[in-house]
Amino acid sequence: MSEYMQSLMNQAEQDLLHTYNRYPVVIDHGKGVYLYDVDGKKYLDFVAGIAVFALGYGNREYNDALKAQIDKIIHTSNYYYNEPAIRAAHMIREVSGMDRVFFTNSGAEANEGALKAAMKYAWLKDHAEDHEIVAMEHSFHGRTYGALAVTGNAHYRDPFGEMPCHAQFAKFNDLASVEACINEKTCAVILEPVQGEGGLQPATEEFLKGVRKLCDEHHILLIFDEVQCGMGRTGYMYAWQRFGVKPDIMTTAKALGCGVPVGAFLMTEEVAQNSLKAGDHGTTYGGNPLATAAVCKVLELYRKDHIIEHVNEVAPYMWAKLDEVAAHHKCILEHRGSGLMQGLVFDRPVGDIILKAMEKGLILINAGSNILRFVPPLVITKDNVDEMVSILEPAIEEVE
Ligand SMILES: *Cc1c(COP(=O)(O)O)cnc(C)c1O
């Protein structure tokens, strides 16, 4: 590592709040599925900024669309209409089958809005002020208070006092457990169709269909957090589309803007008509012309470049290759996930493997301490998968 890179890292550790244990690299730029650090070292990227940069780095059309929008206008306010937001909302409706869209700046903020919509929906029915949400163990919905309240990891919640809404935590893929959590105060169930942060765990068809049925029977709303598993990652634009189990409210972010911070919560017309009204919710930046110009271009490129078809071609290949890796190493207990969202569960923390891989030019990330997470740009090729495996195997061997 150059002195220059070391000095940048030292500076960062003096100035930035230490809420992340960062890996020892200063990223400079990206090209396709490769990242380059400030010393010019090249890395194959199987993280994509945590499932964000689906289209790969330096996509000419995407970059040009953003530059053109910057020269026109970057920000207005939601008190005025803007063309990119209007187009983006319509395009998201088309790919999601949902009816109404509210743009946010992040996944957590999208979940905040989803929870407020569900609370207001229930409040309009009975004016009770103690509604509860049923969420899942090992879920992750973001770090703001509302999102944290439904995040199924007590370590994330415990230091931060009373949560703004009361959540009951059910076991993922266990319908009886969800049913046991539902009571007369419950207003919604929130879950990720494929759990990301919590360990790359897909919901079964039976579970999703069962939860939908429970929600209908109890007249409560079903919220899907598609922040990580959405946008084509599982081989469907949204993961719930695999089983046709449609939510009442859903959230999307991460790959939605492919790097420009943008998210959204979406709902059916029925929920829209009976929840948030003018004055109930807002955001200064959410859906600004720069962010929504990115959304428009991303959705256009998904269609034009057949991104989802590509995922369905490469994902089974990555599955087979990681299955082989798992078969070669006793320390790997399980291989799970969906599409280009896969995980290898180890019998030990994976931090050292990630560091070894990084030394050898491969960027990987964990999900929890014992799981290696693979969420590459959706444009990776089978050759990229082979290259990844050729670095991963020796990295595992060195720590074994
Ligand atoms: C990343 C993530 C979030 C939070 O998104 P931010 O943009 O970091 O606020 C919420 N839900 C899921 C499933 C995520 O993976």
Short mmCIF file of C-alpha atoms and ligand atoms in Angstrom, two decimals:
data_model
loop_
_atom_site.label_atom_id
_atom_site.label_comp_id
_atom_site.label_asym_id
_atom_site.label_seq_id
_atom_site.Cartn_x
_atom_site.Cartn_y
_atom_site.Cartn_z
CA MET A 1 0.00 0.00 0.00
CA SER A 2 1.32 3.45 -0.89
CA GLU A 3 2.01 6.07 1.75
CA TYR A 4 -0.60 8.19 0.04
CA MET A 5 -3.34 5.59 0.50
CA GLN A 6 -2.28 5.01 4.10
CA SER A 7 -2.38 8.76 4.80
CA LEU A 8 -5.89 9.05 3.34
CA MET A 9 -7.06 6.24 5.60
CA ASN A 10 -5.43 7.84 8.63
CA GLN A 11 -7.12 11.13 7.84
CA ALA A 12 -10.48 9.37 7.48
CA GLU A 13 -10.10 7.76 10.89
CA GLN A 14 -9.58 11.18 12.44
CA ASP A 15 -12.48 12.91 10.73
CA LEU A 16 -15.26 10.41 10.07
CA LEU A 17 -17.41 9.07 12.87
CA HIS A 18 -16.29 5.53 13.47
CA THR A 19 -19.52 3.66 12.76
CA TYR A 20 -17.90 1.32 10.23
CA ASN A 21 -14.87 -0.95 10.48
CA ARG A 22 -13.71 -0.17 6.97
CA TYR A 23 -11.57 -2.45 4.83
CA PRO A 24 -8.08 -1.07 4.14
CA VAL A 25 -8.65 0.30 0.65
CA VAL A 26 -9.42 3.72 -0.80
CA ILE A 27 -11.50 3.23 -3.93
CA ASP A 28 -10.77 5.64 -6.73
CA HIS A 29 -12.83 4.64 -9.75
CA GLY A 30 -14.65 1.81 -11.46
CA LYS A 31 -14.94 0.37 -14.93
CA GLY A 32 -17.45 -2.36 -15.77
CA VAL A 33 -17.26 -4.91 -12.95
CA TYR A 34 -13.82 -3.77 -11.77
CA LEU A 35 -12.83 -1.25 -9.14
CA TYR A 36 -9.47 0.54 -8.88
CA ASP A 37 -7.92 1.92 -5.71
CA VAL A 38 -5.90 5.15 -5.51
CA ASP A 39 -2.70 3.14 -6.10
CA GLY A 40 -4.13 1.81 -9.36
CA LYS A 41 -4.67 -1.75 -8.07
CA LYS A 42 -7.54 -3.55 -9.80
CA TYR A 43 -10.28 -5.53 -8.02
CA LEU A 44 -13.08 -7.71 -9.34
CA ASP A 45 -16.16 -6.41 -7.57
CA PHE A 46 -18.67 -8.95 -6.22
CA VAL A 47 -20.33 -6.45 -3.89
CA ALA A 48 -21.54 -3.66 -6.22
CA GLY A 49 -21.65 -1.18 -3.35
CA ILE A 50 -23.95 -3.67 -1.57
CA ALA A 51 -26.31 -4.65 -4.37
CA VAL A 52 -26.44 -1.12 -5.75
CA PHE A 53 -24.41 -0.77 -8.92
CA ALA A 54 -26.37 -3.31 -11.00
CA LEU A 55 -25.29 -1.93 -14.38
CA GLY A 56 -21.57 -1.91 -13.68
CA TYR A 57 -19.37 1.17 -13.43
CA GLY A 58 -18.95 3.78 -16.10
CA ASN A 59 -21.98 2.85 -18.20
CA ARG A 60 -21.79 5.51 -20.93
CA GLU A 61 -25.54 5.98 -21.43
CA TYR A 62 -26.21 6.17 -17.70
CA ASN A 63 -23.40 8.67 -17.11
CA ASP A 64 -24.49 10.81 -20.06
CA ALA A 65 -28.10 10.88 -18.83
CA LEU A 66 -26.94 12.14 -15.43
CA LYS A 67 -24.63 14.75 -16.94
CA ALA A 68 -27.42 16.03 -19.17
CA GLN A 69 -29.77 16.30 -16.18
CA ILE A 70 -27.14 18.16 -14.13
CA ASP A 71 -26.91 20.75 -16.88
CA LYS A 72 -30.71 21.16 -16.89
CA ILE A 73 -31.65 21.11 -13.20
CA ILE A 74 -30.62 19.01 -10.21
CA HIS A 75 -33.26 19.90 -7.67
CA THR A 76 -36.63 21.58 -7.51
CA SER A 77 -38.93 20.65 -4.61
CA ASN A 78 -41.89 18.35 -4.34
CA TYR A 79 -44.14 21.43 -4.39
CA TYR A 80 -43.54 21.56 -8.14
CA TYR A 81 -43.83 18.84 -10.76
CA ASN A 82 -40.72 17.71 -12.56
CA GLU A 83 -40.50 15.63 -15.71
CA PRO A 84 -38.00 12.95 -14.60
CA ALA A 85 -40.05 12.17 -11.45
CA ILE A 86 -43.24 11.88 -13.47
CA ARG A 87 -41.61 9.53 -15.98
CA ALA A 88 -39.83 7.50 -13.29
CA ALA A 89 -43.01 7.01 -11.25
CA HIS A 90 -44.84 5.74 -14.30
CA MET A 91 -42.02 3.37 -15.20
CA ILE A 92 -41.88 1.93 -11.67
CA ARG A 93 -45.62 1.37 -11.74
CA GLU A 94 -45.20 -0.59 -14.95
CA VAL A 95 -42.46 -2.89 -13.66
CA SER A 96 -43.93 -3.37 -10.18
CA GLY A 97 -47.66 -3.55 -10.85
CA MET A 98 -48.19 -1.20 -7.89
CA ASP A 99 -50.34 1.93 -8.25
CA ARG A 100 -48.77 4.86 -6.36
CA VAL A 101 -45.17 5.87 -5.83
CA PHE A 102 -43.46 8.09 -3.24
CA PHE A 103 -39.74 8.74 -3.86
CA THR A 104 -37.27 8.78 -0.96
CA ASN A 105 -33.50 9.19 -0.56
CA SER A 106 -32.77 5.74 0.84
CA GLY A 107 -34.09 2.32 1.70
CA ALA A 108 -34.57 3.17 5.35
CA GLU A 109 -36.57 6.25 4.44
CA ALA A 110 -38.72 4.17 2.09
CA ASN A 111 -39.48 1.81 4.98
CA GLU A 112 -40.32 4.76 7.24
CA GLY A 113 -42.92 5.84 4.71
CA ALA A 114 -44.27 2.33 4.30
CA LEU A 115 -44.74 2.00 8.07
CA LYS A 116 -46.41 5.41 8.34
CA ALA A 117 -48.80 4.48 5.52
CA ALA A 118 -49.71 1.22 7.27
CA MET A 119 -50.19 2.99 10.62
CA LYS A 120 -52.38 5.68 9.09
CA TYR A 121 -54.42 3.06 7.21
CA ALA A 122 -55.18 1.26 10.49
CA TRP A 123 -55.77 4.51 12.41
CA LEU A 124 -58.38 5.67 9.91
CA LYS A 125 -60.28 2.44 10.57
CA ASP A 126 -60.37 2.46 14.38
CA HIS A 127 -58.52 5.57 15.66
CA ALA A 128 -56.51 3.36 18.01
CA GLU A 129 -53.01 4.66 18.78
CA ASP A 130 -51.34 1.40 19.77
CA HIS A 131 -51.08 -0.49 16.50
CA GLU A 132 -48.36 -3.08 16.14
CA ILE A 133 -46.32 -4.45 13.28
CA VAL A 134 -45.31 -8.06 12.82
CA ALA A 135 -41.73 -8.29 11.55
CA MET A 136 -39.28 -11.17 11.13
CA GLU A 137 -36.33 -12.35 13.15
CA HIS A 138 -33.03 -11.68 11.32
CA SER A 139 -34.70 -9.02 9.19
CA PHE A 140 -32.98 -5.80 8.20
CA HIS A 141 -34.95 -2.70 7.29
CA GLY A 142 -32.51 0.16 7.94
CA ARG A 143 -31.01 2.29 10.71
CA THR A 144 -33.55 5.07 11.23
CA TYR A 145 -35.92 4.68 14.19
CA GLY A 146 -38.99 3.30 12.42
CA ALA A 147 -36.97 0.94 10.25
CA LEU A 148 -34.95 -0.07 13.31
CA ALA A 149 -38.13 -0.83 15.26
CA VAL A 150 -38.94 -3.64 12.78
CA THR A 151 -35.36 -4.87 12.32
CA GLY A 152 -35.04 -8.33 13.85
CA ASN A 153 -31.64 -7.91 15.44
CA ALA A 154 -31.72 -6.84 19.09
CA HIS A 155 -28.07 -5.66 19.00
CA TYR A 156 -29.06 -2.94 16.56
CA ARG A 157 -32.01 -1.80 18.70
CA ASP A 158 -31.05 -2.27 22.35
CA PRO A 159 -28.91 0.85 22.95
CA PHE A 160 -31.46 3.20 21.44
CA GLY A 161 -34.33 3.26 23.89
CA GLU A 162 -37.98 2.82 23.21
CA MET A 163 -38.84 2.22 19.57
CA PRO A 164 -41.45 4.41 17.86
CA CYS A 165 -43.67 1.50 16.90
CA HIS A 166 -44.17 -1.77 18.67
CA ALA A 167 -43.09 -4.84 16.74
CA GLN A 168 -43.60 -8.55 17.34
CA PHE A 169 -40.91 -10.72 15.79
CA ALA A 170 -41.93 -13.93 14.08
CA LYS A 171 -39.73 -16.72 12.72
CA PHE A 172 -39.04 -16.35 9.01
CA ASN A 173 -40.55 -19.14 6.90
CA ASP A 174 -42.65 -20.26 9.87
CA LEU A 175 -46.29 -19.45 9.22
CA ALA A 176 -47.51 -20.61 12.63
CA SER A 177 -45.08 -18.20 14.26
CA VAL A 178 -46.46 -15.29 12.20
CA GLU A 179 -50.01 -16.28 13.08
CA ALA A 180 -49.11 -16.39 16.77
CA CYS A 181 -47.82 -12.78 16.57
CA ILE A 182 -50.99 -11.37 15.02
CA ASN A 183 -53.49 -9.85 17.45
CA GLU A 184 -56.22 -7.21 17.36
CA LYS A 185 -53.61 -4.42 17.43
CA THR A 186 -51.64 -5.70 14.43
CA CYS A 187 -51.82 -3.41 11.41
CA ALA A 188 -49.23 -4.93 9.09
CA VAL A 189 -46.68 -7.65 8.45
CA ILE A 190 -43.34 -6.55 7.02
CA LEU A 191 -40.78 -8.90 5.50
CA GLU A 192 -38.05 -9.22 2.89
CA PRO A 193 -38.97 -11.82 0.23
CA VAL A 194 -35.27 -12.73 0.34
CA GLN A 195 -33.54 -11.71 3.57
CA GLY A 196 -30.30 -9.93 2.71
CA GLU A 197 -28.33 -8.64 5.67
CA GLY A 198 -29.85 -11.37 7.85
CA GLY A 199 -28.23 -14.12 5.79
CA LEU A 200 -29.39 -14.52 2.15
CA GLN A 201 -32.48 -16.49 3.14
CA PRO A 202 -35.29 -16.75 0.55
CA ALA A 203 -38.90 -17.01 1.69
CA THR A 204 -40.58 -20.18 0.53
CA GLU A 205 -43.56 -20.01 -1.81
CA GLU A 206 -45.71 -21.64 0.87
CA PHE A 207 -44.67 -19.02 3.44
CA LEU A 208 -45.31 -16.00 1.21
CA LYS A 209 -48.69 -17.34 0.11
CA GLY A 210 -49.57 -18.23 3.69
CA VAL A 211 -48.65 -14.77 5.02
CA ARG A 212 -50.70 -13.14 2.25
CA LYS A 213 -53.68 -15.26 3.25
CA LEU A 214 -53.24 -14.45 6.95
CA CYS A 215 -53.11 -10.73 6.17
CA ASP A 216 -56.28 -10.95 4.10
CA GLU A 217 -58.13 -12.90 6.78
CA HIS A 218 -57.14 -10.41 9.48
CA HIS A 219 -57.60 -7.31 7.26
CA ILE A 220 -54.02 -6.20 7.79
CA LEU A 221 -51.51 -4.96 5.27
CA LEU A 222 -48.60 -6.89 3.81
CA ILE A 223 -45.41 -4.87 3.30
CA PHE A 224 -42.51 -6.27 1.28
CA ASP A 225 -39.08 -4.72 1.69
CA GLU A 226 -37.49 -5.25 -1.73
CA VAL A 227 -34.65 -2.81 -1.07
CA GLN A 228 -31.97 -5.48 -1.58
CA CYS A 229 -33.73 -8.37 -3.33
CA GLY A 230 -35.58 -6.15 -5.81
CA MET A 231 -34.49 -4.64 -9.13
CA GLY A 232 -33.82 -7.89 -10.93
CA ARG A 233 -31.42 -9.39 -8.43
CA THR A 234 -33.35 -12.66 -8.06
CA GLY A 235 -34.16 -12.98 -11.76
CA TYR A 236 -37.46 -11.13 -11.36
CA MET A 237 -37.81 -7.36 -11.27
CA TYR A 238 -39.22 -7.80 -7.76
CA ALA A 239 -38.66 -11.02 -5.86
CA TRP A 240 -42.35 -11.44 -4.95
CA GLN A 241 -43.18 -11.72 -8.65
CA ARG A 242 -41.68 -15.22 -8.70
CA PHE A 243 -44.70 -16.52 -6.78
CA GLY A 244 -47.19 -13.81 -7.73
CA VAL A 245 -47.73 -12.87 -4.07
CA LYS A 246 -48.45 -9.16 -4.33
CA PRO A 247 -47.98 -6.90 -1.30
CA ASP A 248 -50.16 -3.93 -0.36
CA ILE A 249 -47.09 -1.77 0.15
CA MET A 250 -43.54 -2.35 -1.04
CA THR A 251 -40.23 -0.57 -0.78
CA THR A 252 -37.36 -0.40 -3.24
CA ALA A 253 -33.97 1.36 -3.25
CA LYS A 254 -30.33 0.13 -3.64
CA ALA A 255 -30.15 -0.68 -7.40
CA LEU A 256 -33.07 1.63 -8.21
CA GLY A 257 -30.73 4.55 -8.98
CA CYS A 258 -27.59 2.46 -9.50
CA GLY A 259 -25.56 4.73 -7.24
CA VAL A 260 -27.56 7.94 -7.06
CA PRO A 261 -29.26 7.86 -3.64
CA VAL A 262 -32.92 7.12 -4.32
CA GLY A 263 -35.59 4.81 -3.02
CA ALA A 264 -39.36 4.60 -3.10
CA PHE A 265 -42.34 3.19 -1.33
CA LEU A 266 -45.22 2.02 -3.46
CA MET A 267 -48.76 1.00 -2.67
CA THR A 268 -51.99 -0.19 -4.16
CA GLU A 269 -54.67 2.36 -5.01
CA GLU A 270 -56.78 1.01 -2.14
CA VAL A 271 -54.05 1.78 0.40
CA ALA A 272 -53.30 5.13 -1.25
CA GLN A 273 -56.93 6.19 -0.96
CA ASN A 274 -57.03 5.24 2.71
CA SER A 275 -53.70 6.32 4.18
CA LEU A 276 -51.28 9.20 3.60
CA LYS A 277 -52.86 12.45 2.45
CA ALA A 278 -51.47 15.92 1.66
CA GLY A 279 -49.52 17.09 4.71
CA ASP A 280 -49.00 13.61 6.19
CA HIS A 281 -45.55 12.92 4.78
CA GLY A 282 -42.82 14.66 2.85
CA THR A 283 -39.18 14.97 1.88
CA THR A 284 -37.08 17.80 0.50
CA TYR A 285 -34.80 15.80 -1.79
CA GLY A 286 -36.87 12.66 -2.44
CA GLY A 287 -37.59 12.22 -6.15
CA ASN A 288 -35.54 15.21 -7.23
CA PRO A 289 -34.83 15.50 -10.97
CA LEU A 290 -31.27 14.15 -10.74
CA ALA A 291 -32.28 11.07 -8.74
CA THR A 292 -35.31 10.30 -10.87
CA ALA A 293 -33.40 10.89 -14.13
CA ALA A 294 -31.15 8.09 -12.86
CA VAL A 295 -34.19 5.89 -12.15
CA CYS A 296 -35.56 6.49 -15.66
CA LYS A 297 -32.26 5.60 -17.29
CA VAL A 298 -31.76 2.54 -15.08
CA LEU A 299 -35.19 1.13 -15.90
CA GLU A 300 -34.69 1.92 -19.59
CA LEU A 301 -31.32 0.13 -19.62
CA TYR A 302 -32.75 -2.88 -17.77
CA ARG A 303 -35.20 -3.30 -20.62
CA LYS A 304 -32.86 -2.47 -23.48
CA ASP A 305 -29.96 -4.61 -22.20
CA HIS A 306 -32.19 -7.52 -21.05
CA ILE A 307 -30.71 -7.38 -17.54
CA ILE A 308 -33.21 -9.77 -15.98
CA GLU A 309 -32.76 -12.37 -18.73
CA HIS A 310 -29.02 -12.03 -18.16
CA VAL A 311 -29.41 -12.65 -14.42
CA ASN A 312 -31.37 -15.80 -15.17
CA GLU A 313 -28.52 -17.01 -17.35
CA VAL A 314 -25.57 -16.19 -15.07
CA ALA A 315 -27.13 -16.91 -11.66
CA PRO A 316 -27.46 -20.71 -12.16
CA TYR A 317 -23.82 -20.74 -13.30
CA MET A 318 -22.71 -18.90 -10.16
CA TRP A 319 -24.87 -21.29 -8.15
CA ALA A 320 -23.15 -24.35 -9.64
CA LYS A 321 -19.69 -22.84 -9.15
CA LEU A 322 -20.29 -21.87 -5.51
CA ASP A 323 -21.76 -25.33 -4.92
CA GLU A 324 -18.42 -26.74 -6.08
CA VAL A 325 -16.56 -24.38 -3.75
CA ALA A 326 -18.81 -25.47 -0.88
CA ALA A 327 -18.15 -29.14 -1.68
CA HIS A 328 -14.36 -28.55 -1.55
CA HIS A 329 -14.29 -26.96 1.90
CA LYS A 330 -15.44 -28.48 5.17
CA CYS A 331 -15.64 -25.04 6.78
CA ILE A 332 -18.57 -24.18 4.49
CA LEU A 333 -21.82 -25.36 6.08
CA GLU A 334 -24.41 -24.14 3.60
CA HIS A 335 -24.92 -22.39 0.27
CA ARG A 336 -28.14 -20.42 -0.03
CA GLY A 337 -29.81 -17.46 -1.70
CA SER A 338 -31.62 -16.63 -4.89
CA GLY A 339 -30.47 -15.32 -8.29
CA LEU A 340 -27.39 -13.10 -7.98
CA MET A 341 -27.91 -12.84 -4.26
CA GLN A 342 -26.12 -15.81 -2.77
CA GLY A 343 -24.34 -16.65 0.44
CA LEU A 344 -21.86 -19.20 1.74
CA VAL A 345 -22.36 -19.96 5.42
CA PHE A 346 -19.06 -20.75 7.20
CA ASP A 347 -18.38 -22.38 10.55
CA ARG A 348 -16.27 -19.33 11.48
CA PRO A 349 -16.12 -15.55 10.94
CA VAL A 350 -15.37 -14.68 7.31
CA GLY A 351 -13.48 -11.40 7.89
CA ASP A 352 -10.08 -12.98 7.21
CA ILE A 353 -11.27 -14.56 3.95
CA ILE A 354 -12.54 -11.17 2.81
CA LEU A 355 -9.16 -9.58 3.60
CA LYS A 356 -7.25 -12.34 1.79
CA ALA A 357 -9.52 -12.04 -1.24
CA MET A 358 -9.00 -8.30 -1.26
CA GLU A 359 -5.21 -8.75 -1.25
CA LYS A 360 -5.66 -10.98 -4.31
CA GLY A 361 -7.91 -8.50 -6.10
CA LEU A 362 -11.46 -9.58 -5.25
CA ILE A 363 -13.99 -7.47 -3.34
CA LEU A 364 -16.40 -9.50 -1.21
CA ILE A 365 -18.58 -8.69 1.78
CA ASN A 366 -20.13 -10.52 4.70
CA ALA A 367 -23.73 -10.78 5.90
CA GLY A 368 -23.51 -11.33 9.64
CA SER A 369 -20.11 -12.52 10.83
CA ASN A 370 -20.15 -16.05 9.35
CA ILE A 371 -21.65 -15.59 5.89
CA LEU A 372 -19.91 -14.53 2.69
CA ARG A 373 -22.33 -12.57 0.57
CA PHE A 374 -22.24 -12.46 -3.23
CA VAL A 375 -24.22 -9.54 -4.67
CA PRO A 376 -22.26 -8.62 -7.81
CA PRO A 377 -23.23 -6.14 -10.49
CA LEU A 378 -26.03 -7.81 -12.48
CA VAL A 379 -23.95 -7.51 -15.67
CA ILE A 380 -21.25 -9.97 -14.58
CA THR A 381 -20.41 -12.74 -17.06
CA LYS A 382 -19.67 -16.42 -16.53
CA ASP A 383 -15.99 -15.57 -17.07
CA ASN A 384 -16.22 -13.10 -14.18
CA VAL A 385 -17.69 -15.89 -12.02
CA ASP A 386 -14.76 -18.16 -12.95
CA GLU A 387 -12.33 -15.36 -12.11
CA MET A 388 -14.05 -14.81 -8.75
CA VAL A 389 -13.83 -18.52 -7.88
CA SER A 390 -10.17 -18.66 -8.91
CA ILE A 391 -9.41 -16.00 -6.25
CA LEU A 392 -11.90 -17.16 -3.62
CA GLU A 393 -10.66 -20.77 -3.40
CA PRO A 394 -7.03 -19.90 -2.51
CA ALA A 395 -8.28 -17.20 -0.11
CA ILE A 396 -10.35 -19.81 1.74
CA GLU A 397 -7.45 -22.30 1.70
CA GLU A 398 -5.08 -19.77 3.27
CA VAL A 399 -7.30 -19.21 6.28
CA GLU A 400 -8.47 -22.83 6.65
C1 LIG B 1 -29.95 -1.84 2.69
C2 LIG B 1 -31.30 -2.20 3.15
C3 LIG B 1 -32.15 -1.25 3.76
C4 LIG B 1 -31.69 0.13 4.13
O1 LIG B 1 -31.40 0.89 3.01
P1 LIG B 1 -30.54 2.24 3.19
O2 LIG B 1 -30.54 2.82 1.80
O3 LIG B 1 -29.20 1.82 3.67
O4 LIG B 1 -31.25 3.08 4.16
C5 LIG B 1 -33.44 -1.63 4.07
N1 LIG B 1 -33.89 -2.86 3.80
C6 LIG B 1 -33.11 -3.80 3.21
C7 LIG B 1 -33.68 -5.14 2.92
C8 LIG B 1 -31.79 -3.50 2.88
O5 LIG B 1 -31.01 -4.43 2.34
#
